[in-house]
mmCIF file of C-alpha atoms and ligand atoms in Angstrom:
data_model
loop_
_atom_site.group_PDB
_atom_site.id
_atom_site.type_symbol
_atom_site.label_atom_id
_atom_site.label_comp_id
_atom_site.label_asym_id
_atom_site.label_seq_id
_atom_site.Cartn_x
_atom_site.Cartn_y
_atom_site.Cartn_z
ATOM 1 C CA MET A 6 4.318 -3.463 29.602
ATOM 2 C CA GLN A 7 7.504 -5.572 29.553
ATOM 3 C CA THR A 8 7.216 -6.280 33.300
ATOM 4 C CA LYS A 9 3.540 -7.147 32.915
ATOM 5 C CA ILE A 10 4.370 -9.593 30.101
ATOM 6 C CA LYS A 11 7.155 -11.222 32.135
ATOM 7 C CA THR A 12 4.751 -11.784 35.069
ATOM 8 C CA LEU A 13 2.084 -13.230 32.767
ATOM 9 C CA VAL A 14 4.634 -15.513 31.061
ATOM 10 C CA LYS A 15 5.541 -17.001 34.469
ATOM 11 C CA LYS A 16 1.924 -17.326 35.569
ATOM 12 C CA ARG A 17 0.912 -19.134 32.352
ATOM 13 C CA ARG A 18 4.110 -21.230 32.139
ATOM 14 C CA ALA A 19 4.480 -19.755 28.655
ATOM 15 C CA ILE A 20 7.218 -19.219 26.115
ATOM 16 C CA ILE A 21 7.343 -16.385 23.576
ATOM 17 C CA LEU A 22 8.685 -17.251 20.122
ATOM 18 C CA ALA A 23 9.315 -14.452 17.621
ATOM 19 C CA HIS A 24 10.263 -14.486 13.962
ATOM 20 C CA ASN A 25 13.299 -12.462 12.882
ATOM 21 C CA TYR A 26 11.013 -9.954 11.050
ATOM 22 C CA GLN A 27 9.026 -8.972 14.160
ATOM 23 C CA PRO A 28 9.254 -5.389 15.509
ATOM 24 C CA PRO A 29 12.285 -4.759 17.803
ATOM 25 C CA GLU A 30 10.235 -4.477 21.014
ATOM 26 C CA ILE A 31 8.693 -7.902 20.330
ATOM 27 C CA GLN A 32 12.074 -9.497 19.569
ATOM 28 C CA ASP A 33 13.394 -8.016 22.826
ATOM 29 C CA ILE A 34 10.767 -9.733 25.020
ATOM 30 C CA ALA A 35 10.931 -13.088 23.185
ATOM 31 C CA ASP A 36 12.501 -16.217 24.690
ATOM 32 C CA LEU A 37 13.689 -17.173 21.222
ATOM 33 C CA CYS A 38 13.941 -15.297 17.926
ATOM 34 C CA GLY A 39 14.732 -17.209 14.777
ATOM 35 C CA ASP A 40 13.928 -18.344 11.276
ATOM 36 C CA SER A 41 11.061 -20.709 10.490
ATOM 37 C CA LEU A 42 13.174 -23.846 10.992
ATOM 38 C CA GLU A 43 14.592 -22.797 14.381
ATOM 39 C CA LEU A 44 11.155 -21.737 15.605
ATOM 40 C CA SER A 45 9.564 -25.044 14.523
ATOM 41 C CA ILE A 46 12.262 -27.020 16.338
ATOM 42 C CA LYS A 47 11.725 -24.997 19.497
ATOM 43 C CA ALA A 48 7.923 -25.324 19.233
ATOM 44 C CA ALA A 49 8.304 -29.109 19.019
ATOM 45 C CA ARG A 50 10.662 -29.328 21.999
ATOM 46 C CA THR A 51 9.517 -26.818 24.603
ATOM 47 C CA ASP A 52 7.966 -27.986 27.874
ATOM 48 C CA ALA A 53 6.034 -24.714 28.274
ATOM 49 C CA GLU A 54 2.256 -25.053 28.522
ATOM 50 C CA VAL A 55 1.500 -22.016 26.351
ATOM 51 C CA ILE A 56 3.343 -20.927 23.203
ATOM 52 C CA VAL A 57 2.848 -17.284 22.233
ATOM 53 C CA PHE A 58 3.798 -17.100 18.573
ATOM 54 C CA CYS A 59 4.817 -13.652 17.390
ATOM 55 C CA GLY A 60 4.852 -14.158 13.655
ATOM 56 C CA VAL A 61 2.135 -14.997 11.152
ATOM 57 C CA HIS A 62 -0.702 -17.525 11.125
ATOM 58 C CA PHE A 63 1.068 -20.438 9.377
ATOM 59 C CA MET A 64 3.845 -20.297 11.985
ATOM 60 C CA ALA A 65 1.388 -20.619 14.881
ATOM 61 C CA GLU A 66 -0.375 -23.410 12.987
ATOM 62 C CA THR A 67 2.916 -25.276 12.581
ATOM 63 C CA ALA A 68 3.540 -24.952 16.334
ATOM 64 C CA SER A 69 0.072 -26.350 16.992
ATOM 65 C CA ILE A 70 0.661 -29.217 14.519
ATOM 66 C CA LEU A 71 3.831 -30.143 16.413
ATOM 67 C CA SER A 72 2.516 -29.554 19.948
ATOM 68 C CA PRO A 73 -1.217 -30.344 19.857
ATOM 69 C CA HIS A 74 -1.557 -30.514 23.644
ATOM 70 C CA LYS A 75 -0.195 -27.037 24.190
ATOM 71 C CA THR A 76 -2.106 -23.789 23.892
ATOM 72 C CA VAL A 77 -0.702 -21.893 20.903
ATOM 73 C CA LEU A 78 -1.566 -18.198 20.785
ATOM 74 C CA LEU A 79 -1.240 -15.819 17.857
ATOM 75 C CA PRO A 80 -1.717 -12.385 19.489
ATOM 76 C CA ARG A 81 -3.191 -10.976 16.254
ATOM 77 C CA LYS A 82 -5.451 -13.430 14.467
ATOM 78 C CA ASP A 83 -5.355 -11.280 11.325
ATOM 79 C CA ALA A 84 -1.584 -11.650 10.868
ATOM 80 C CA GLY A 85 -1.668 -13.819 7.758
ATOM 81 C CA CYS A 86 0.797 -14.599 4.974
ATOM 82 C CA LEU A 87 -0.033 -13.529 1.425
ATOM 83 C CA MET A 88 2.051 -16.349 -0.044
ATOM 84 C CA ALA A 89 0.396 -19.030 2.110
ATOM 85 C CA ASP A 90 -2.962 -17.780 0.757
ATOM 86 C CA MET A 91 -1.851 -18.371 -2.850
ATOM 87 C CA ILE A 92 -2.502 -22.111 -2.699
ATOM 88 C CA GLU A 93 -5.429 -24.266 -1.580
ATOM 89 C CA PRO A 94 -5.642 -28.057 -1.279
ATOM 90 C CA VAL A 95 -8.093 -28.381 -4.229
ATOM 91 C CA GLY A 96 -5.730 -26.601 -6.598
ATOM 92 C CA LEU A 97 -2.746 -28.643 -5.465
ATOM 93 C CA GLN A 98 -4.760 -31.862 -5.813
ATOM 94 C CA ILE A 99 -5.666 -30.916 -9.413
ATOM 95 C CA MET A 100 -1.964 -30.352 -10.186
ATOM 96 C CA MET A 101 -1.049 -33.687 -8.565
ATOM 97 C CA ASP A 102 -3.727 -35.538 -10.549
ATOM 98 C CA LYS A 103 -2.402 -34.159 -13.842
ATOM 99 C CA LEU A 104 1.151 -35.419 -13.201
ATOM 100 C CA PRO A 105 2.505 -38.919 -12.615
ATOM 101 C CA PRO A 106 2.852 -39.810 -8.904
ATOM 102 C CA MET A 107 5.744 -37.876 -7.367
ATOM 103 C CA PRO A 108 6.633 -36.305 -3.985
ATOM 104 C CA VAL A 109 5.214 -32.914 -3.058
ATOM 105 C CA VAL A 110 7.588 -30.648 -1.135
ATOM 106 C CA THR A 111 5.685 -27.831 0.558
ATOM 107 C CA TYR A 112 7.300 -24.731 1.998
ATOM 108 C CA VAL A 113 6.228 -24.241 5.644
ATOM 109 C CA ASN A 114 4.787 -20.890 4.499
ATOM 110 C CA SER A 115 1.505 -22.662 3.711
ATOM 111 C CA THR A 116 -1.701 -23.669 5.474
ATOM 112 C CA ALA A 117 -2.025 -26.877 7.508
ATOM 113 C CA ALA A 118 -4.522 -28.179 4.920
ATOM 114 C CA VAL A 119 -1.926 -27.888 2.132
ATOM 115 C CA LYS A 120 0.764 -29.480 4.321
ATOM 116 C CA ALA A 121 -1.674 -32.326 4.987
ATOM 117 C CA ILE A 122 -1.629 -33.452 1.340
ATOM 118 C CA SER A 123 2.130 -32.960 0.947
ATOM 119 C CA THR A 124 4.920 -35.518 1.268
ATOM 120 C CA ILE A 125 7.338 -33.379 3.221
ATOM 121 C CA CYS A 126 7.818 -29.731 4.249
ATOM 122 C CA CYS A 127 10.853 -27.523 3.867
ATOM 123 C CA THR A 128 11.972 -24.079 4.968
ATOM 124 C CA SER A 129 14.270 -21.616 3.236
ATOM 125 C CA ALA A 130 17.119 -23.007 5.375
ATOM 126 C CA ASN A 131 16.824 -26.637 4.280
ATOM 127 C CA ALA A 132 14.980 -26.729 0.911
ATOM 128 C CA VAL A 133 17.964 -28.015 -1.097
ATOM 129 C CA ASP A 134 18.806 -30.731 1.468
ATOM 130 C CA ILE A 135 15.172 -31.843 1.652
ATOM 131 C CA VAL A 136 14.861 -32.122 -2.129
ATOM 132 C CA ASN A 137 18.192 -33.973 -2.396
ATOM 133 C CA SER A 138 17.093 -36.423 0.292
ATOM 134 C CA LEU A 139 14.114 -37.610 -1.754
ATOM 135 C CA ASP A 140 14.315 -40.876 -3.615
ATOM 136 C CA ALA A 141 12.787 -39.329 -6.761
ATOM 137 C CA ASP A 142 14.134 -37.484 -9.795
ATOM 138 C CA GLU A 143 10.982 -35.433 -10.260
ATOM 139 C CA LEU A 144 8.874 -33.577 -7.709
ATOM 140 C CA ILE A 145 6.372 -30.796 -7.124
ATOM 141 C CA MET A 146 7.405 -27.839 -4.997
ATOM 142 C CA THR A 147 4.798 -25.425 -3.592
ATOM 143 C CA PRO A 148 3.825 -22.648 -3.128
ATOM 144 C CA ASP A 149 6.882 -20.414 -3.740
ATOM 145 C CA LYS A 150 8.052 -20.474 -7.374
ATOM 146 C CA ASN A 151 11.153 -18.432 -6.506
ATOM 147 C CA LEU A 152 12.299 -20.853 -3.809
ATOM 148 C CA ALA A 153 11.493 -23.764 -6.159
ATOM 149 C CA LEU A 154 13.508 -22.257 -9.040
ATOM 150 C CA TYR A 155 16.427 -21.544 -6.712
ATOM 151 C CA THR A 156 16.295 -25.127 -5.379
ATOM 152 C CA ALA A 157 16.138 -26.487 -8.952
ATOM 153 C CA SER A 158 19.295 -24.529 -9.762
ATOM 154 C CA GLN A 159 21.083 -26.353 -6.907
ATOM 155 C CA THR A 160 19.984 -29.918 -7.790
ATOM 156 C CA ASN A 161 19.737 -32.218 -10.822
ATOM 157 C CA LYS A 162 16.072 -32.970 -10.140
ATOM 158 C CA LYS A 163 13.133 -31.846 -12.219
ATOM 159 C CA ILE A 164 10.923 -29.536 -10.176
ATOM 160 C CA HIS A 165 7.324 -28.626 -11.064
ATOM 161 C CA THR A 166 6.571 -25.218 -9.587
ATOM 162 C CA TRP A 167 3.399 -23.609 -8.278
ATOM 163 C CA ASP A 168 2.847 -19.991 -9.278
ATOM 164 C CA GLY A 169 3.006 -18.541 -5.743
ATOM 165 C CA TYR A 170 5.416 -15.964 -4.380
ATOM 166 C CA CYS A 171 6.063 -13.689 -1.432
ATOM 167 C CA PRO A 172 5.059 -10.159 -2.533
ATOM 168 C CA THR A 173 7.591 -8.643 -0.098
ATOM 169 C CA HIS A 174 10.530 -10.453 -1.700
ATOM 170 C CA ASP A 175 9.225 -10.596 -5.268
ATOM 171 C CA ARG A 176 9.049 -6.788 -5.183
ATOM 172 C CA LEU A 177 12.843 -6.484 -5.203
ATOM 173 C CA THR A 178 14.184 -5.877 -8.725
ATOM 174 C CA PRO A 179 17.708 -6.077 -10.164
ATOM 175 C CA GLU A 180 17.518 -2.266 -10.629
ATOM 176 C CA ASP A 181 16.977 -1.828 -6.878
ATOM 177 C CA VAL A 182 20.032 -3.986 -6.270
ATOM 178 C CA TYR A 183 22.160 -2.000 -8.754
ATOM 179 C CA HIS A 184 21.146 1.230 -6.996
ATOM 180 C CA ALA A 185 21.999 -0.190 -3.577
ATOM 181 C CA LYS A 186 25.352 -1.478 -4.860
ATOM 182 C CA GLN A 187 26.102 1.994 -6.227
ATOM 183 C CA ALA A 188 25.129 3.648 -2.963
ATOM 184 C CA TYR A 189 27.171 1.199 -0.835
ATOM 185 C CA PRO A 190 30.192 0.198 -2.912
ATOM 186 C CA GLY A 191 31.986 -2.897 -1.640
ATOM 187 C CA ALA A 192 29.034 -4.054 0.495
ATOM 188 C CA VAL A 193 28.222 -7.763 0.350
ATOM 189 C CA PHE A 194 24.749 -8.476 -1.074
ATOM 190 C CA MET A 195 22.821 -11.146 0.856
ATOM 191 C CA ALA A 196 19.516 -12.323 -0.610
ATOM 192 C CA HIS A 197 16.692 -14.554 0.595
ATOM 193 C CA PRO A 198 15.711 -17.440 -1.729
ATOM 194 C CA GLU A 199 12.174 -15.983 -1.931
ATOM 195 C CA CYS A 200 13.659 -13.284 -4.234
ATOM 196 C CA ARG A 201 13.356 -13.535 -8.013
ATOM 197 C CA PRO A 202 16.011 -15.552 -9.924
ATOM 198 C CA GLU A 203 17.369 -12.394 -11.621
ATOM 199 C CA VAL A 204 17.928 -10.855 -8.166
ATOM 200 C CA LEU A 205 19.514 -14.035 -6.783
ATOM 201 C CA ALA A 206 21.912 -13.968 -9.753
ATOM 202 C CA LEU A 207 23.371 -10.754 -8.265
ATOM 203 C CA ALA A 208 23.773 -12.128 -4.722
ATOM 204 C CA ASP A 209 27.031 -12.910 -2.924
ATOM 205 C CA ALA A 210 25.162 -15.148 -0.480
ATOM 206 C CA ILE A 211 21.686 -16.731 -0.532
ATOM 207 C CA ARG A 212 20.431 -17.585 2.955
ATOM 208 C CA SER A 213 17.411 -17.908 5.258
ATOM 209 C CA THR A 214 16.998 -15.038 7.734
ATOM 210 C CA SER A 215 19.024 -16.704 10.502
ATOM 211 C CA GLY A 216 21.479 -17.901 7.847
ATOM 212 C CA MET A 217 22.096 -14.228 6.999
ATOM 213 C CA ILE A 218 22.764 -13.389 10.658
ATOM 214 C CA ARG A 219 25.351 -16.205 10.857
ATOM 215 C CA TYR A 220 26.871 -15.299 7.476
ATOM 216 C CA ALA A 221 27.342 -11.642 8.476
ATOM 217 C CA LYS A 222 28.965 -12.707 11.748
ATOM 218 C CA GLU A 223 31.422 -15.042 10.046
ATOM 219 C CA SER A 224 32.185 -12.745 7.107
ATOM 220 C CA GLU A 225 35.240 -10.510 7.104
ATOM 221 C CA SER A 226 33.229 -7.774 5.390
ATOM 222 C CA ALA A 227 31.971 -4.843 7.415
ATOM 223 C CA SER A 228 29.005 -3.791 5.277
ATOM 224 C CA PHE A 229 26.058 -5.654 3.819
ATOM 225 C CA ILE A 230 23.089 -4.981 1.553
ATOM 226 C CA VAL A 231 20.179 -6.986 2.920
ATOM 227 C CA GLY A 232 17.795 -8.560 0.397
ATOM 228 C CA THR A 233 14.974 -9.589 2.685
ATOM 229 C CA GLU A 234 12.190 -8.073 4.802
ATOM 230 C CA VAL A 235 13.503 -4.912 6.524
ATOM 231 C CA GLY A 236 12.760 -6.282 10.026
ATOM 232 C CA LEU A 237 15.906 -8.408 9.750
ATOM 233 C CA LEU A 238 18.074 -5.290 10.039
ATOM 234 C CA TYR A 239 17.390 -5.187 13.793
ATOM 235 C CA PRO A 240 18.712 -8.673 14.740
ATOM 236 C CA LEU A 241 21.539 -8.296 12.194
ATOM 237 C CA LYS A 242 22.767 -5.128 13.919
ATOM 238 C CA LYS A 243 22.167 -6.590 17.395
ATOM 239 C CA ALA A 244 24.360 -9.598 16.574
ATOM 240 C CA ASN A 245 26.964 -7.495 14.727
ATOM 241 C CA PRO A 246 27.135 -4.069 16.396
ATOM 242 C CA ASP A 247 30.351 -3.085 14.587
ATOM 243 C CA LYS A 248 29.040 -3.878 11.100
ATOM 244 C CA PHE A 249 26.786 -1.909 8.748
ATOM 245 C CA PHE A 250 23.547 -3.139 7.205
ATOM 246 C CA TYR A 251 21.531 -1.446 4.445
ATOM 247 C CA PRO A 252 18.158 -2.535 3.068
ATOM 248 C CA ALA A 253 18.306 -3.597 -0.607
ATOM 249 C CA SER A 254 15.039 -1.656 -0.846
ATOM 250 C CA THR A 255 12.811 -0.085 1.796
ATOM 251 C CA LYS A 256 9.867 -1.499 -0.211
ATOM 252 C CA MET A 257 10.610 -4.880 1.359
ATOM 253 C CA LEU A 258 8.168 -4.560 4.218
ATOM 254 C CA CYS A 259 5.641 -7.235 5.226
ATOM 255 C CA LYS A 260 2.707 -5.518 6.934
ATOM 256 C CA ASN A 261 1.494 -8.761 8.477
ATOM 257 C CA MET A 262 4.805 -9.201 10.278
ATOM 258 C CA LYS A 263 4.359 -5.779 11.940
ATOM 259 C CA LYS A 264 0.867 -6.251 13.371
ATOM 260 C CA ILE A 265 1.656 -7.651 16.825
ATOM 261 C CA SER A 266 2.286 -5.105 19.582
ATOM 262 C CA LEU A 267 3.340 -5.575 23.231
ATOM 263 C CA GLU A 268 -0.264 -4.794 24.221
ATOM 264 C CA ASP A 269 -1.484 -7.647 21.974
ATOM 265 C CA VAL A 270 0.980 -10.063 23.600
ATOM 266 C CA ALA A 271 -0.131 -9.032 27.112
ATOM 267 C CA ARG A 272 -3.840 -9.269 26.215
ATOM 268 C CA SER A 273 -3.404 -12.647 24.625
ATOM 269 C CA LEU A 274 -1.518 -14.027 27.654
ATOM 270 C CA GLU A 275 -4.084 -12.586 30.029
ATOM 271 C CA SER A 276 -7.228 -13.864 28.305
ATOM 272 C CA LEU A 277 -5.756 -16.738 26.192
ATOM 273 C CA GLU A 278 -7.338 -14.940 23.246
ATOM 274 C CA GLY A 279 -6.112 -15.846 19.753
ATOM 275 C CA GLU A 280 -5.710 -19.600 20.130
ATOM 276 C CA VAL A 281 -4.734 -21.411 16.928
ATOM 277 C CA LYS A 282 -5.730 -25.070 16.782
ATOM 278 C CA VAL A 283 -5.635 -27.448 13.830
ATOM 279 C CA PRO A 284 -8.423 -30.064 13.600
ATOM 280 C CA GLU A 285 -7.066 -33.611 14.163
ATOM 281 C CA ASN A 286 -8.043 -34.888 10.689
ATOM 282 C CA ILE A 287 -5.771 -32.225 9.145
ATOM 283 C CA ARG A 288 -3.176 -32.117 11.918
ATOM 284 C CA ARG A 289 -2.208 -35.795 11.687
ATOM 285 C CA PRO A 290 -1.230 -35.842 7.976
ATOM 286 C CA ALA A 291 0.285 -32.344 8.272
ATOM 287 C CA PHE A 292 2.343 -33.527 11.261
ATOM 288 C CA ARG A 293 3.811 -36.324 9.114
ATOM 289 C CA ALA A 294 5.053 -33.822 6.518
ATOM 290 C CA VAL A 295 6.513 -31.413 9.103
ATOM 291 C CA GLN A 296 8.052 -34.182 11.240
ATOM 292 C CA ARG A 297 9.745 -35.760 8.189
ATOM 293 C CA MET A 298 11.408 -32.406 7.563
ATOM 294 C CA LEU A 299 12.494 -32.033 11.207
ATOM 295 C CA ASP A 300 13.846 -35.611 11.363
ATOM 296 C CA LEU A 301 15.976 -34.912 8.342
ATOM 297 C CA SER A 302 17.211 -31.508 9.498
ATOM 298 C CA LEU A 303 18.006 -32.709 13.028
ATOM 299 C CA SER A 304 19.904 -35.764 11.798
ATOM 300 C CA LYS A 305 22.319 -33.541 9.803
HETATM 301 P P1 13P B 4 12.893 -17.660 7.131
HETATM 302 O O1 13P B 4 13.070 -16.866 8.375
HETATM 303 O O2 13P B 4 12.659 -19.103 7.440
HETATM 304 O O3 13P B 4 14.036 -17.443 6.192
HETATM 305 O O4 13P B 4 11.529 -17.194 6.419
HETATM 306 C C1 13P B 4 11.337 -16.022 5.763
HETATM 307 C C2 13P B 4 9.905 -15.638 5.659
HETATM 308 O O5 13P B 4 9.455 -15.076 4.715
HETATM 309 C C3 13P B 4 9.027 -15.935 6.762
HETATM 310 O O6 13P B 4 7.792 -15.372 6.558
HETATM 311 FE FE1 SF4 B 5 4.498 -14.302 3.990
HETATM 312 FE FE2 SF4 B 5 6.378 -12.971 2.676
HETATM 313 FE FE3 SF4 B 5 5.279 -11.865 4.807
HETATM 314 FE FE4 SF4 B 5 6.932 -13.978 5.066
HETATM 315 S S1 SF4 B 5 7.469 -11.944 4.343
HETATM 316 S S2 SF4 B 5 4.942 -13.661 6.075
HETATM 317 S S3 SF4 B 5 6.428 -15.142 3.194
HETATM 318 S S4 SF4 B 5 4.215 -12.397 2.866
#
C-alpha cells in the first residue's frame, strides 16, 4: 500500500499533509506532519497540484481557502470536527449584533463560513500573539471557550467567549491529572490550551501539538504526561526516542482523527474522490481572515 501511494503521489504531483493526531501509518507516509499552523503554512506555499489532507474537514477547507487552484482531497469526507460544528454564522452574527463593534478572532477549528465573517483567525500556537496584535481592548473569540479563557489569562484584553469546546480535550479533569501525576511521579505535565482552565492550572507547559514536541525535545526531563489527543504520543516518541510519554487520560481520543486509512489515501489519489472546495463568495472573505493570521505569524 505504501509503494502504491508513493507511485500515485508522483503521478498526481501531490503532497500528503498529516496532522499530528493521525494514525502512525498515515504520519509515516506524509510529506509533512504538523500542527494546524504549520500545515496551513505548507498548504499556502506548496507547488504540488494536489494536496491530500489527512486530518479533519476544516483543515482541508483551510487548505482550499489558501490554494483555490489546487485540488484538495480529504480521503474521508465524514472526518469532521465536533468543535467546528458548535458554531454557525447566524449565531455568531447574532452575538456580534448584540455587542459594540469589535474584532472577531476565530480559531481555525471552524467552518469556512464562520471564518468568512471573522476579522482574523488563530491557531493554538499563535492565539495570544494574534490577540495582542489587535488594535482593540475588547474582542470576541470563537468557538473554543477554553482557548479563549486561556488567551484572556495571558492578555489584558476583554474577551467575549463562545460556548464551544473540543470534547476530546474538555473530557480531561483535574482528577485524571492527579492520578497520572501519582502514577508517574516527577513527569512534566504538558497540556493543550483546548483543556479546561482547572486542568491548565496544573500544567507545567501549555502548548500546541507541535509546541509540545519541541518542548519535550528541549526539556531536560525524561518523562512527560501528555494532556492532548493520544495520537500525539507517536510523533513525541519518534522525535524523542530516549524519553517517556504517558497519556494524561486514555479517554482523550478523537474518533474523527482516526478515520483515514492507507486504503482511503490510495483510493482518493486514484479517483480524486473527496475533493473539498469552498465557494468563492465564502472563500474570499475567509481567505482574508486566514491570510491576516499567516502574515502576522510569518513576520514574527
Ligand atoms: P494543534 O495541532 O494546532 O495544536 O491543534 C489541535 C487540534 O485539536 C486539532 O484538531
Ligand atoms: Fe476537533 Fe477536538 Fe477532534 Fe481536534 S481533537 S478535530 S478540535 S474534536
